[in-house]
Amino acid sequence: MKPFELRLAQEHLKASRHLKNLESFIGDSSRFDRIPVMQRTLMLRQKDMLRQYVDILEKRLENLGIPI
């Protein structure tokens, strides 16, 4: 694997883990509902943007023939 491909795969792994953790936190209403509304709103937007980013990384990996 070329250095840039390795960095891409590592970035995908890191972003995917972050997304999974964020989705888990948001899904735990006993914790999520205790934070201020503005923070919840921003976290939901963050999750959506992170999902888009992970999707882009996956498409790039797929295009390079690198398994996810």
mmCIF file of C-alpha atoms in Angstrom:
data_model
loop_
_atom_site.group_PDB
_atom_site.id
_atom_site.type_symbol
_atom_site.label_atom_id
_atom_site.label_comp_id
_atom_site.label_asym_id
_atom_site.label_seq_id
_atom_site.Cartn_x
_atom_site.Cartn_y
_atom_site.Cartn_z
ATOM 1 C CA MET A 1 0.000 0.000 0.000
ATOM 2 C CA LYS A 2 1.310 3.432 -0.926
ATOM 3 C CA PRO A 3 1.829 5.995 1.863
ATOM 4 C CA PHE A 4 -1.159 8.129 0.818
ATOM 5 C CA GLU A 5 -3.373 5.030 0.671
ATOM 6 C CA LEU A 6 -2.298 4.056 4.160
ATOM 7 C CA ARG A 7 -3.053 7.562 5.442
ATOM 8 C CA LEU A 8 -6.459 7.426 3.749
ATOM 9 C CA ALA A 9 -7.257 4.055 5.350
ATOM 10 C CA GLN A 10 -6.111 5.321 8.759
ATOM 11 C CA GLU A 11 -8.203 8.481 8.409
ATOM 12 C CA HIS A 12 -11.222 6.367 7.493
ATOM 13 C CA LEU A 13 -10.720 4.168 10.541
ATOM 14 C CA LYS A 14 -10.354 7.169 12.840
ATOM 15 C CA ALA A 15 -13.392 8.995 11.416
ATOM 16 C CA SER A 16 -15.512 5.817 11.476
ATOM 17 C CA ARG A 17 -14.704 5.241 15.144
ATOM 18 C CA HIS A 18 -15.512 8.838 15.980
ATOM 19 C CA LEU A 19 -18.829 8.566 14.124
ATOM 20 C CA LYS A 20 -19.693 5.317 15.903
ATOM 21 C CA ASN A 21 -18.955 6.873 19.306
ATOM 22 C CA LEU A 22 -20.929 10.009 18.494
ATOM 23 C CA GLU A 23 -23.913 7.983 17.275
ATOM 24 C CA SER A 24 -23.752 5.890 20.423
ATOM 25 C CA PHE A 25 -23.762 8.976 22.634
ATOM 26 C CA ILE A 26 -26.625 10.567 20.718
ATOM 27 C CA GLY A 27 -28.569 7.310 20.900
ATOM 28 C CA ASP A 28 -28.308 7.261 24.696
ATOM 29 C CA SER A 29 -31.171 9.610 25.496
ATOM 30 C CA SER A 30 -30.486 9.449 29.228
ATOM 31 C CA ARG A 31 -27.169 11.229 28.549
ATOM 32 C CA PHE A 32 -27.892 13.147 25.356
ATOM 33 C CA ASP A 33 -31.079 14.780 26.628
ATOM 34 C CA ARG A 34 -29.218 16.270 29.593
ATOM 35 C CA ILE A 35 -27.038 18.564 27.523
ATOM 36 C CA PRO A 36 -28.235 21.999 26.336
ATOM 37 C CA VAL A 37 -30.416 22.155 23.233
ATOM 38 C CA MET A 38 -27.856 24.146 21.239
ATOM 39 C CA GLN A 39 -25.177 21.539 21.945
ATOM 40 C CA ARG A 40 -27.546 18.745 20.915
ATOM 41 C CA THR A 41 -28.359 20.571 17.702
ATOM 42 C CA LEU A 42 -24.698 21.093 16.900
ATOM 43 C CA MET A 43 -23.835 17.484 17.721
ATOM 44 C CA LEU A 44 -26.547 16.243 15.370
ATOM 45 C CA ARG A 45 -25.142 18.459 12.615
ATOM 46 C CA GLN A 46 -21.647 17.206 13.431
ATOM 47 C CA LYS A 47 -22.860 13.611 13.114
ATOM 48 C CA ASP A 48 -24.415 14.330 9.716
ATOM 49 C CA MET A 49 -21.258 16.006 8.431
ATOM 50 C CA LEU A 50 -19.058 13.236 9.793
ATOM 51 C CA ARG A 51 -21.282 10.642 8.086
ATOM 52 C CA GLN A 52 -20.790 12.479 4.790
ATOM 53 C CA TYR A 53 -17.021 12.583 5.349
ATOM 54 C CA VAL A 54 -16.858 8.857 6.123
ATOM 55 C CA ASP A 55 -18.928 8.142 3.004
ATOM 56 C CA ILE A 56 -16.478 10.147 0.877
ATOM 57 C CA LEU A 57 -13.502 8.328 2.376
ATOM 58 C CA GLU A 58 -15.181 4.990 1.673
ATOM 59 C CA LYS A 59 -15.792 5.945 -1.949
ATOM 60 C CA ARG A 60 -12.147 6.965 -2.319
ATOM 61 C CA LEU A 61 -10.960 3.680 -0.811
ATOM 62 C CA GLU A 62 -13.333 1.723 -3.036
ATOM 63 C CA ASN A 63 -12.103 3.605 -6.089
ATOM 64 C CA LEU A 64 -8.528 2.662 -5.209
ATOM 65 C CA GLY A 65 -9.517 -0.990 -4.730
ATOM 66 C CA ILE A 66 -8.752 -0.919 -1.013
ATOM 67 C CA PRO A 67 -11.094 -3.071 1.118
ATOM 68 C CA ILE A 68 -12.933 -1.331 3.918
#
